[in-house]
Short mmCIF file of C-alpha atoms in Angstrom, two decimals:
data_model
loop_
_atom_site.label_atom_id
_atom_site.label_comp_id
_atom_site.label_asym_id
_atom_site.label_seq_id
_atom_site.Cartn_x
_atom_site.Cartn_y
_atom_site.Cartn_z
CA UNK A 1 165.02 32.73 140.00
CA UNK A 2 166.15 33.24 135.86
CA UNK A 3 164.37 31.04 134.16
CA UNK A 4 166.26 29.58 130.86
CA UNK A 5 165.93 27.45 127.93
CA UNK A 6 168.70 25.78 125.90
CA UNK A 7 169.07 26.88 122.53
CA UNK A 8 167.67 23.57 120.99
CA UNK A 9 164.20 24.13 122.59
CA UNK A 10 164.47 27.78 121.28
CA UNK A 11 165.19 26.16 117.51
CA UNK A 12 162.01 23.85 117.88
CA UNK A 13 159.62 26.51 118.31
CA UNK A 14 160.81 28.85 115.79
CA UNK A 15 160.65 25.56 113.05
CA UNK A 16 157.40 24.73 114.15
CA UNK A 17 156.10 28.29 113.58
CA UNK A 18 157.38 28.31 110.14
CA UNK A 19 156.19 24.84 109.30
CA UNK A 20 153.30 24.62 111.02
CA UNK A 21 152.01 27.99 110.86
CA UNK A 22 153.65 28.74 107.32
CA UNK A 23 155.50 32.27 109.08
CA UNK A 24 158.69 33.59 107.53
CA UNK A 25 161.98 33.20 109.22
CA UNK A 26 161.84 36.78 110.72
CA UNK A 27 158.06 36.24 111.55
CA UNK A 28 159.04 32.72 113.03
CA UNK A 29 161.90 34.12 115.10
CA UNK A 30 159.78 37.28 116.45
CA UNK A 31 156.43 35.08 117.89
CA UNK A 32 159.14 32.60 119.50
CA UNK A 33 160.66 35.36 121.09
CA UNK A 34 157.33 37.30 122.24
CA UNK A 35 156.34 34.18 123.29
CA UNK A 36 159.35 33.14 125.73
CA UNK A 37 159.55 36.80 127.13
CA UNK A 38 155.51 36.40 128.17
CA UNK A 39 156.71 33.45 130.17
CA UNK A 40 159.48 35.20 131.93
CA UNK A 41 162.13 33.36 130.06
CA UNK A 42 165.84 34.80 130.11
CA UNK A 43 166.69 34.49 126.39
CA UNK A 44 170.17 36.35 126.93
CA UNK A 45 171.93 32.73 126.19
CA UNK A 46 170.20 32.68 122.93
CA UNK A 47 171.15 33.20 119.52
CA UNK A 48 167.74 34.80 118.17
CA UNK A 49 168.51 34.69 114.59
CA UNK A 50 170.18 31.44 114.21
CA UNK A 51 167.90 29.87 111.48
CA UNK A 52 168.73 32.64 109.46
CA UNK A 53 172.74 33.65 109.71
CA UNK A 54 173.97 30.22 111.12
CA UNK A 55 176.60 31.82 113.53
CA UNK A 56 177.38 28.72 114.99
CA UNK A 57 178.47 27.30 111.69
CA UNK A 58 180.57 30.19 111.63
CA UNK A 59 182.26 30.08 114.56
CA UNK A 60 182.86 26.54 114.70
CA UNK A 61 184.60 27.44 111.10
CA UNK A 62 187.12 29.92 112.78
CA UNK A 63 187.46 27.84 115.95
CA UNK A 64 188.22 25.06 113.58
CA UNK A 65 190.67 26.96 111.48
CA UNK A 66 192.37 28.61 114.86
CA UNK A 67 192.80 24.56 116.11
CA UNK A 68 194.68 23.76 112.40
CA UNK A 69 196.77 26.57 112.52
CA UNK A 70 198.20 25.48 116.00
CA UNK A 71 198.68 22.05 115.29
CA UNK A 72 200.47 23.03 111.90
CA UNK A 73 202.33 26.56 113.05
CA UNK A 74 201.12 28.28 110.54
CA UNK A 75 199.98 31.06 111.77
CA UNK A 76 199.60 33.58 108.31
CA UNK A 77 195.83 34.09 108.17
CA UNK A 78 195.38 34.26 111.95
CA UNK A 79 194.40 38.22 112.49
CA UNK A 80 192.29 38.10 109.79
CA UNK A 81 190.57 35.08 111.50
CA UNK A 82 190.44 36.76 114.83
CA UNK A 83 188.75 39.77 113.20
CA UNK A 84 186.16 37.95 112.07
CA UNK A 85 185.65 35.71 115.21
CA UNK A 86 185.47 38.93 117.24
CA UNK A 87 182.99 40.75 115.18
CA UNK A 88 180.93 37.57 115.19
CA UNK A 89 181.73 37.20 119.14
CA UNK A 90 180.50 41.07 119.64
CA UNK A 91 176.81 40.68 118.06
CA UNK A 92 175.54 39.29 121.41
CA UNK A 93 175.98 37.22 124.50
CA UNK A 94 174.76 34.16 123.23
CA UNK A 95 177.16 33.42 120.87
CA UNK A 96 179.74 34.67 123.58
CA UNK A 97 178.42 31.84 125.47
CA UNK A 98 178.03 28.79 122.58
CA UNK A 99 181.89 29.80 121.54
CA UNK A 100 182.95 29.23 125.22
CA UNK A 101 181.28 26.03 125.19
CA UNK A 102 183.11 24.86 122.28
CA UNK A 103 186.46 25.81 123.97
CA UNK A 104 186.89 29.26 122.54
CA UNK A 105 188.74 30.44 125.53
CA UNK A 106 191.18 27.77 125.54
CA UNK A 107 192.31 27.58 122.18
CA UNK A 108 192.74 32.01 122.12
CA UNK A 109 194.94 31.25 125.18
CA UNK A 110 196.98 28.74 123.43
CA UNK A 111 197.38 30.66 120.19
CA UNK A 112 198.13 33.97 122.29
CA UNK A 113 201.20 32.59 124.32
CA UNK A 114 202.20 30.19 120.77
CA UNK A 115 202.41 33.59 118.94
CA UNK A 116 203.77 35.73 121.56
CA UNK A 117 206.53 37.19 119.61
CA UNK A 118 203.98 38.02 117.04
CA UNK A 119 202.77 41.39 117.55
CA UNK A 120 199.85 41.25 115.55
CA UNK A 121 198.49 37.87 116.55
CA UNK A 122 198.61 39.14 120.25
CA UNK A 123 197.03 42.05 119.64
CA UNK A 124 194.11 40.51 117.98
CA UNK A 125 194.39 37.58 119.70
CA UNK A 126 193.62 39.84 122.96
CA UNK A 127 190.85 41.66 121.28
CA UNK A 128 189.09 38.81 120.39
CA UNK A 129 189.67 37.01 124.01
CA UNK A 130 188.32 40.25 125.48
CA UNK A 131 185.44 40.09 122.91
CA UNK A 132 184.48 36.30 124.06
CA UNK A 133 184.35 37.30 127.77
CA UNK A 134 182.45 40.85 127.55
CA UNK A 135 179.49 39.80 130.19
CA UNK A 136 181.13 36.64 129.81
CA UNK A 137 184.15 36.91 132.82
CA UNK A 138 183.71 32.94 134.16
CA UNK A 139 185.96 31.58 131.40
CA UNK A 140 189.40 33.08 133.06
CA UNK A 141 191.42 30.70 134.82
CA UNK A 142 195.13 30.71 135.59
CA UNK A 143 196.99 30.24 132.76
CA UNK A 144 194.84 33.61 131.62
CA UNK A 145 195.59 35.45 134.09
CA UNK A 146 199.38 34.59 134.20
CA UNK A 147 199.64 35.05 130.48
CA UNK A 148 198.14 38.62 131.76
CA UNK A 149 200.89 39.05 133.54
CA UNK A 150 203.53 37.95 131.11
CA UNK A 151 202.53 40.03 128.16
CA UNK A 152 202.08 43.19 131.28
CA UNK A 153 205.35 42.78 132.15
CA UNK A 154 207.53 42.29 128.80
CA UNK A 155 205.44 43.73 125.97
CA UNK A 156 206.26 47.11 124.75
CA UNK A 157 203.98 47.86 122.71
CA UNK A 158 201.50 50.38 123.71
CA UNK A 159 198.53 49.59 121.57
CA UNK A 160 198.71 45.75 122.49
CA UNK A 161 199.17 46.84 126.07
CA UNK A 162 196.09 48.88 125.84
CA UNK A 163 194.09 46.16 124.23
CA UNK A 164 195.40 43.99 127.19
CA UNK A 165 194.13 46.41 130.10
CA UNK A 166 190.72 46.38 128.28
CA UNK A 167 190.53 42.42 128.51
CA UNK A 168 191.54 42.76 132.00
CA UNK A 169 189.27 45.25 132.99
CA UNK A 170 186.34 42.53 131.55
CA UNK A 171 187.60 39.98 133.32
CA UNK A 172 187.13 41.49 136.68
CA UNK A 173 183.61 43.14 136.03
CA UNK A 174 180.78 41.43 138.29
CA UNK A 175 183.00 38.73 139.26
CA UNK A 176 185.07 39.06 142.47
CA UNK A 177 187.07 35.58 141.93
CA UNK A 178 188.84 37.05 139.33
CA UNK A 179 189.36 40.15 141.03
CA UNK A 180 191.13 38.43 143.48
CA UNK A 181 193.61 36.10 141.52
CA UNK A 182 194.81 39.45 139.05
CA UNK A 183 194.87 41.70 142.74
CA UNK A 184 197.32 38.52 144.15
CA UNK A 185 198.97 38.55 140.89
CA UNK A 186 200.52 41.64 142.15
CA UNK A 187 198.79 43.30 138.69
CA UNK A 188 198.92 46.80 140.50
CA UNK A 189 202.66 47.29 141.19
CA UNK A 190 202.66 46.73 136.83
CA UNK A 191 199.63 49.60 136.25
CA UNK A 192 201.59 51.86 138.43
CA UNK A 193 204.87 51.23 136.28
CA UNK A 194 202.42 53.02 133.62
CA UNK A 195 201.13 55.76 135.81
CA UNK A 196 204.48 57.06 136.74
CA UNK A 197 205.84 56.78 133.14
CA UNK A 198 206.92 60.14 131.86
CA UNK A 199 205.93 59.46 128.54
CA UNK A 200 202.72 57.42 129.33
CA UNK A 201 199.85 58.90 126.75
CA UNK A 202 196.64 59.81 128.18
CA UNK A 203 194.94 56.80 126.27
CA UNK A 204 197.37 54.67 128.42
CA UNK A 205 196.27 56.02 131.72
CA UNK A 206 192.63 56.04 131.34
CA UNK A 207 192.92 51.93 130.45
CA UNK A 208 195.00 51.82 132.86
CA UNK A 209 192.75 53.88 135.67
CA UNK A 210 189.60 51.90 134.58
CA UNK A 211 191.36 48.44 135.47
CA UNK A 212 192.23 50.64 139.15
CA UNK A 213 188.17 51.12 139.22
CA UNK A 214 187.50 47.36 138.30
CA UNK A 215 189.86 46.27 140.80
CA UNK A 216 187.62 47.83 143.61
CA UNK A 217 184.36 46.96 142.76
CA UNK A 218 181.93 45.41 144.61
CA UNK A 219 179.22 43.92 142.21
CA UNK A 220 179.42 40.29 142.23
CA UNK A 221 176.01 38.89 143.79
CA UNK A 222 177.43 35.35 143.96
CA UNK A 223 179.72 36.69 146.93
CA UNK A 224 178.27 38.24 150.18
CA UNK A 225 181.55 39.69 151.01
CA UNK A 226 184.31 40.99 148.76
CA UNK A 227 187.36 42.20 148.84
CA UNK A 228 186.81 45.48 147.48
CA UNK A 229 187.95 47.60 150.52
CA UNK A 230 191.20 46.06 150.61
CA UNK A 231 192.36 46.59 147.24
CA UNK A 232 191.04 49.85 147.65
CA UNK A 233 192.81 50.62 150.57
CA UNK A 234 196.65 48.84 149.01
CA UNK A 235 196.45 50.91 145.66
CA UNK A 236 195.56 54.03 147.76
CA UNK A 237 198.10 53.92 149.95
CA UNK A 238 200.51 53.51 146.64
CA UNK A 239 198.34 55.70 144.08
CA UNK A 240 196.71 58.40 145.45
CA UNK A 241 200.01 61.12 145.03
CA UNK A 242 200.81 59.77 142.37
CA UNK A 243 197.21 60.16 140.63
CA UNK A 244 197.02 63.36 142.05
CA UNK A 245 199.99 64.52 140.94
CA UNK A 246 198.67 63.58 137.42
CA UNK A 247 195.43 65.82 136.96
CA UNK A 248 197.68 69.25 136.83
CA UNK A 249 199.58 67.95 133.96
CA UNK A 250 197.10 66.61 132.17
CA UNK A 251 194.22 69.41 133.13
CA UNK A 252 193.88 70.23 129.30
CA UNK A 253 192.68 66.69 128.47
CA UNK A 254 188.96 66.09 129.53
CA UNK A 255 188.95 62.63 129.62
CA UNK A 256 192.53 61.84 131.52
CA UNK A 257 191.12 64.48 134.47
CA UNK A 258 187.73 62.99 134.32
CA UNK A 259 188.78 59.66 134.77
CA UNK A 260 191.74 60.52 137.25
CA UNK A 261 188.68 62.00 139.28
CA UNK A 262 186.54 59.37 139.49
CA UNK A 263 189.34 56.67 140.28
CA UNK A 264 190.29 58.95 143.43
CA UNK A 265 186.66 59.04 144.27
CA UNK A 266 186.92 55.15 144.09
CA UNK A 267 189.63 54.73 146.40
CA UNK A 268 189.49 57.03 149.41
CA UNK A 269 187.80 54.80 151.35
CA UNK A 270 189.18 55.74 154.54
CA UNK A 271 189.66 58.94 156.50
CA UNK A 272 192.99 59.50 156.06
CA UNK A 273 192.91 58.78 152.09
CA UNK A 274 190.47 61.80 152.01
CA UNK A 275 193.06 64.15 153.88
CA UNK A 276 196.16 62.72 151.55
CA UNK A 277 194.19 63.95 148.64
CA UNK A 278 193.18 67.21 149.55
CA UNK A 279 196.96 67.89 151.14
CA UNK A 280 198.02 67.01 147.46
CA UNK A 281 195.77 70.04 146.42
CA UNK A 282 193.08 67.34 144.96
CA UNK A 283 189.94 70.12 146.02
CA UNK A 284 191.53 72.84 144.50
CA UNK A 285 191.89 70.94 141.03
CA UNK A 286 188.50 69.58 141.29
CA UNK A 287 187.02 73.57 142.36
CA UNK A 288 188.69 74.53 139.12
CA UNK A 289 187.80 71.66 136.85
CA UNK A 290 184.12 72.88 137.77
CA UNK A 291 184.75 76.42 137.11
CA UNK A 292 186.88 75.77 133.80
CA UNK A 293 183.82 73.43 132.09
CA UNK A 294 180.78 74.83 133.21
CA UNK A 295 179.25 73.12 130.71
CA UNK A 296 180.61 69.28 130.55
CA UNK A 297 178.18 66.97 131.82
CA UNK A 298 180.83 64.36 132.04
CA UNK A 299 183.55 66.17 133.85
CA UNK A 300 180.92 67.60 136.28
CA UNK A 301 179.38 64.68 137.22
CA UNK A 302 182.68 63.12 138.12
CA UNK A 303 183.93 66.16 140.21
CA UNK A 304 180.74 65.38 141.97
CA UNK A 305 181.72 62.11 142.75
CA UNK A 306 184.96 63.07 144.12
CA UNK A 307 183.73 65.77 146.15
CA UNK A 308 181.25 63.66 147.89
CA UNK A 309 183.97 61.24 148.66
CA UNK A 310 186.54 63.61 149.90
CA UNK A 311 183.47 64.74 152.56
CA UNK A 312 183.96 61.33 154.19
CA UNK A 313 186.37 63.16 156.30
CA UNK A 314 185.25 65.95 158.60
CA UNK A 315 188.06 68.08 158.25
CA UNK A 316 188.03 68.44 154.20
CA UNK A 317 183.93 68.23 154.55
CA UNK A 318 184.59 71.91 156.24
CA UNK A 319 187.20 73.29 153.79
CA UNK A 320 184.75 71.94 150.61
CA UNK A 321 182.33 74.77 151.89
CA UNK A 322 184.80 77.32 153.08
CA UNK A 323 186.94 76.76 149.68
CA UNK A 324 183.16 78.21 147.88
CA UNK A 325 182.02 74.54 146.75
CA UNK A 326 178.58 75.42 148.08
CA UNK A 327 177.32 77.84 145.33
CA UNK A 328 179.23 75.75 142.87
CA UNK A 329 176.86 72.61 143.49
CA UNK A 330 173.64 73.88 143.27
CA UNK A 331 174.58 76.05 140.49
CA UNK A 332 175.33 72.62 138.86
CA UNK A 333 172.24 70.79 139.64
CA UNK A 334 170.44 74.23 138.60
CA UNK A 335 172.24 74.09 135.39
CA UNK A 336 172.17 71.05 134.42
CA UNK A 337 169.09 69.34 135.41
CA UNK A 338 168.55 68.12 132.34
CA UNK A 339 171.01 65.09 133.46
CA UNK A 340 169.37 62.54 135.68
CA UNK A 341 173.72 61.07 137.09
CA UNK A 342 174.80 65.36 137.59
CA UNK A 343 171.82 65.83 139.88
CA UNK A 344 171.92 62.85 141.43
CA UNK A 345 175.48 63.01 141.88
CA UNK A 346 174.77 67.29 143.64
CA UNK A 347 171.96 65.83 145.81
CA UNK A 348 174.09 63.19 146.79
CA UNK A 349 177.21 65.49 147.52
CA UNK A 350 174.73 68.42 149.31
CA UNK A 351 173.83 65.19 151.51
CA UNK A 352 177.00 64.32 152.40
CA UNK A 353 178.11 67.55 152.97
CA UNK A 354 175.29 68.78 155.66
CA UNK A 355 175.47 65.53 157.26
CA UNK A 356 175.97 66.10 161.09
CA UNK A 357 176.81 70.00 160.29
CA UNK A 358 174.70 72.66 160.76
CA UNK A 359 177.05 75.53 159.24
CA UNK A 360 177.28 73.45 156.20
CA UNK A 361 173.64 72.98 155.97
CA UNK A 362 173.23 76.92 156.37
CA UNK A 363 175.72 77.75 153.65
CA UNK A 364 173.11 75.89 151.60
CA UNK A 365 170.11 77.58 152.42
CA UNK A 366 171.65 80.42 151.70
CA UNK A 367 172.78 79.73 148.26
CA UNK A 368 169.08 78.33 147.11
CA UNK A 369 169.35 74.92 147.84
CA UNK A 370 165.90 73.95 149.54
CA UNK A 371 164.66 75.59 145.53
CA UNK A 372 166.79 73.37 143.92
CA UNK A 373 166.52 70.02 145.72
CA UNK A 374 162.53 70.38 145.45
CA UNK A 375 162.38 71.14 141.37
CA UNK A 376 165.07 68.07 140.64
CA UNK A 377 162.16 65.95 142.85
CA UNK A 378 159.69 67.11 140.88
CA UNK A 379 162.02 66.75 137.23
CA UNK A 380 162.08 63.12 138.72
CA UNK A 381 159.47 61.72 139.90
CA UNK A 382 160.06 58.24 138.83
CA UNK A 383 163.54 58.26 139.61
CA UNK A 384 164.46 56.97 143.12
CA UNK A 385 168.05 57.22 143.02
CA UNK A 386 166.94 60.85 142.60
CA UNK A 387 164.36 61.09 145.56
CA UNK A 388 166.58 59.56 147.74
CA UNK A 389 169.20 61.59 147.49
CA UNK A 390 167.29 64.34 147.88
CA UNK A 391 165.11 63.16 150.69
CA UNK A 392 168.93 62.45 152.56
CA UNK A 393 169.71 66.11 151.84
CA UNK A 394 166.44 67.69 153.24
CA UNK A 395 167.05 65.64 156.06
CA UNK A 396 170.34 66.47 156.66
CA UNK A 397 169.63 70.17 155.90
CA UNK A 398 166.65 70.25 158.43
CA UNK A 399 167.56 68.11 161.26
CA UNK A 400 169.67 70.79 162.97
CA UNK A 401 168.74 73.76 161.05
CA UNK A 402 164.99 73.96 162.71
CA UNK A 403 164.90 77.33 161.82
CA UNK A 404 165.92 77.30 157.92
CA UNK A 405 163.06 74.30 157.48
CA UNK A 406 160.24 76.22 156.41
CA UNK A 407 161.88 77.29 153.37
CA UNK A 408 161.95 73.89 152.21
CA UNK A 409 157.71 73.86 153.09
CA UNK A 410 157.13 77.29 151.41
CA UNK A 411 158.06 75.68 148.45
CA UNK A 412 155.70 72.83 148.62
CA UNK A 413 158.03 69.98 150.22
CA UNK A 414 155.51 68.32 152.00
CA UNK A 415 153.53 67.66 148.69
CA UNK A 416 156.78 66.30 147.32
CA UNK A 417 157.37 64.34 149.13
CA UNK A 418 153.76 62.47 149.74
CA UNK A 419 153.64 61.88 145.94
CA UNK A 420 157.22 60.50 145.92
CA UNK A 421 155.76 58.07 149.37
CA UNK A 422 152.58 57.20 147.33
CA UNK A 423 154.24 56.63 143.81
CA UNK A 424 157.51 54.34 145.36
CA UNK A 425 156.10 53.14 148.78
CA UNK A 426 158.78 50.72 150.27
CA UNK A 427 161.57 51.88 147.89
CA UNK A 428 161.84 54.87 149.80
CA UNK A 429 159.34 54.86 152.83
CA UNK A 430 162.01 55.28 155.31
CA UNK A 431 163.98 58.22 153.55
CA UNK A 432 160.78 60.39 152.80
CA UNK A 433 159.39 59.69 156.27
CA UNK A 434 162.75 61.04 158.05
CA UNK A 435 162.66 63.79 155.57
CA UNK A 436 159.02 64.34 156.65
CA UNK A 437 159.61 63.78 160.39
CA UNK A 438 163.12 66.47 160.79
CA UNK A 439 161.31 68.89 159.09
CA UNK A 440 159.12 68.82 161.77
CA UNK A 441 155.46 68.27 159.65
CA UNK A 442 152.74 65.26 160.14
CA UNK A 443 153.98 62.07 159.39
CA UNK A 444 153.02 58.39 160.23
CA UNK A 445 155.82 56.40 161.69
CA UNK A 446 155.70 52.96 162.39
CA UNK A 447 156.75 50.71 165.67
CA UNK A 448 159.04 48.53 164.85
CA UNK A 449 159.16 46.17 167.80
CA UNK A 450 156.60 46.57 170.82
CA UNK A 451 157.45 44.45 174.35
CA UNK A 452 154.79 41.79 175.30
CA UNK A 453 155.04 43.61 178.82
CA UNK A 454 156.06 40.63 180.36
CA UNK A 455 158.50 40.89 183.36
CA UNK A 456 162.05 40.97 183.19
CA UNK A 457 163.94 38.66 185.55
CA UNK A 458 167.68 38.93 185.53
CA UNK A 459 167.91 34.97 186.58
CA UNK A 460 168.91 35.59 190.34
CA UNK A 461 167.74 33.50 192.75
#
């Protein structure tokens, strides 16, 4: 469990260094701190350097000022206000979390919707709401999220719309609640208004694609089971041609196809989403985007994603390798193993694509992949998302390919793979001990569950 203090107990210790001890401010504030940390404190809630910038003063100031201006209307000096609250708000979670407590949230809100045919105030109004609740999502309620709406539905302004998908997008990050009441809000129906826009600007759909992703995540630990396969599955079902149908027209811009990628990769989450997309000639695009940047980390990382995700159906699993993806992938790992998320991304696509399919796994062998998976082990050795992957692929690769193994243990695999076992233990045991096991060489497996040997009676009489 976190442990925490409040930021009064964190105050007392960094005065009594200073008068007790005679340190400086900055000598007071960096024992306290060094001091919590060896005790496992969390000092995330904490404003460090209070003694020495007094932030709360500040804040409570432009709280204060925000509160006067709605009880008088008068509204002139509010963006500049905002500006400064926000740049305050952005230096770090604590003070996030002290301005909530003094009702931040609320009085934003209430200024937002009292200014709403003030283009300006909105706008900063929303950047400085979306600046409170960065790591911060608990204070949405409501009245946020229907004000959400509102300003969605009726504002035409495409910089304040952007600024509002960026506030939305925060709100739904590790916390599913909120997910949930802007998914019922019927939030996606409005982002798809924007997708299907003629003149929608490829700033516009990338906001508008990362609220898509946020929508289907799955990262809230306060909630065993989420709702992340539904939304998925709705927006698919009235997204996928439509994003599709987006990455030829916008193949010139990087960052629209890179981020159309990785949303599709987010929502085919069933069989028939994977078929939809490649139908909508979704491989092809993704086969060229790798050709036509060799040399984007980005990009290629995210074609990677999508690839893996289209091999969740068996059918377009068989056409990635047939359409030439095979060479493709390892040349990317190869090429860029310099980047820990590309080759974890190719081990985790060669894995997906051998799974239960033995001509798969030979197209790999023959392109150099047993070469390949073993050096990106050995570029990683502390990196388990890395050995994992790979020890899935080597499994995958070997387990009906008993012929092809002993490439993998001419180039030292066994070795490998021990170190990775010895160096991660638990983390991985199971992975490296299939990998060891399919490809046939000494390992030591473990029994599970062993009978007492008593006898069995099935309770006739």
């Amino acid at each position: 469990m976190v442990r925490v203090i409040s930021q009064e107990t964190y105050d007392e210790v960094v005065n009594e260094n200073m008068e007790q001890f005679s340190m400086s401010p900055e000598e007071a504030i960096e024992d306290a701190v060094k001091q919590f940390e060896a005790q496992g404190i969390d000092l995330s809630n904490i404003i460090k350097d209070l003694i020495i910038s007094d932030s709360n003063e500040l804040i409570d100031s432009y709280l204060s000022q925000i509160n006067i201006a709605l009880e008088d209307k008068s509204y002139g000096n509010m963006p500049h206000i905002l500006d400064k609250l926000g740049n305050e708000l952005d230096k770090d979670m604590a003070r996030r979390i002290y301005a909530g407590k003094k009702g931040a949230y609320k009085s934003l809100i209430k200024l937002t919707k009292a200014c709403c045919n003030n283009g300006t105030i909105v706008k900063a109004g929303l950047k400085t709401t979306t600046s409170l609740m960065t790591g911060n999502p608990d204070l949405l309620n409501d009245e946020g999220i229907a004000l959400q709406i509102q300003i969605l539905e009726t504002y035409p302004d495409i910089p304040t719309l952007q600024c509002l998908l960026r506030w939305i997008r925060e709100c739904c990050i590790k916390h599913e609640l909120n997910r949930q009441g802007i998914f019922n809000a019927d939030i996606f129906n409005k982002l798809k208004k924007i997708l299907v826009r003629d003149d929608a600007s490829g700033s516009e759909l990338r906001d508008a694609c990362a609220v898509i992703r946020a929508l289907v995540l799955d990262d809230d630990i306060r909630h065993e089971y989420g709702k992340a396969h539904e939304h998925a599955s709705v927006i698919a079902k009235g997204a996928l041609n439509v994003l599709t149908g987006l990455m030829p027209r916008y193949k010139k811009d990087k960052g629209v196809v890179g981020d159309l990628m990785i949303t599709l990769a987010a929502l085919i989450v069933r069989n028939e989403f994977c078929q939809e997309v490649e139908d909508a000639g979704g491989l092809k695009f993704v086969v060229d985007v790798m050709i036509d940047y060799p040399d984007s980390e980005k990009l290629n990382w995210q074609a990677l994603k999508l690839l893996k995700a289209l091999a969740g159906n068996d059918n377009v699993k068989s056409h990635i390798i047939t359409s030439g993806c095979g060479p493709i992938i390892v040349c990317a790992i190869s090429r860029m193993k310099d980047s820990e998320c590309v080759v974890t991304a190719g081990l985790a696509c060669i894995s997906a694509l051998t799974l239960r399919c033995s001509s798969n796994a030979g197209v790999f062998y023959d392109c150099g992949a047993p070469l390949v998976i073993i050096d990106a082990m050995k570029a990683y050795p502390k990196s388990v998302p890395v050995l994992k992957q790979a020890a899935w692929a080597i499994r995958n690769m070997s387990v009906r390919n008993k012929a092809e193994c002993p490439e993998f243990v001419a180039h030292g695999v066994e070795d490998v793979l021990a170190k990775a076992l010895k160096l991660h233990g638990p983390k991985i045991e199971n992975d490296v001990k299939a990998a060891l096991r399919d490809l046939g060489l000494k390992v030591e497996l473990k029994e599970r569950w062993t009978g007492k040997g008593a006898g069995l009676s099935n309770g006739a009489s």
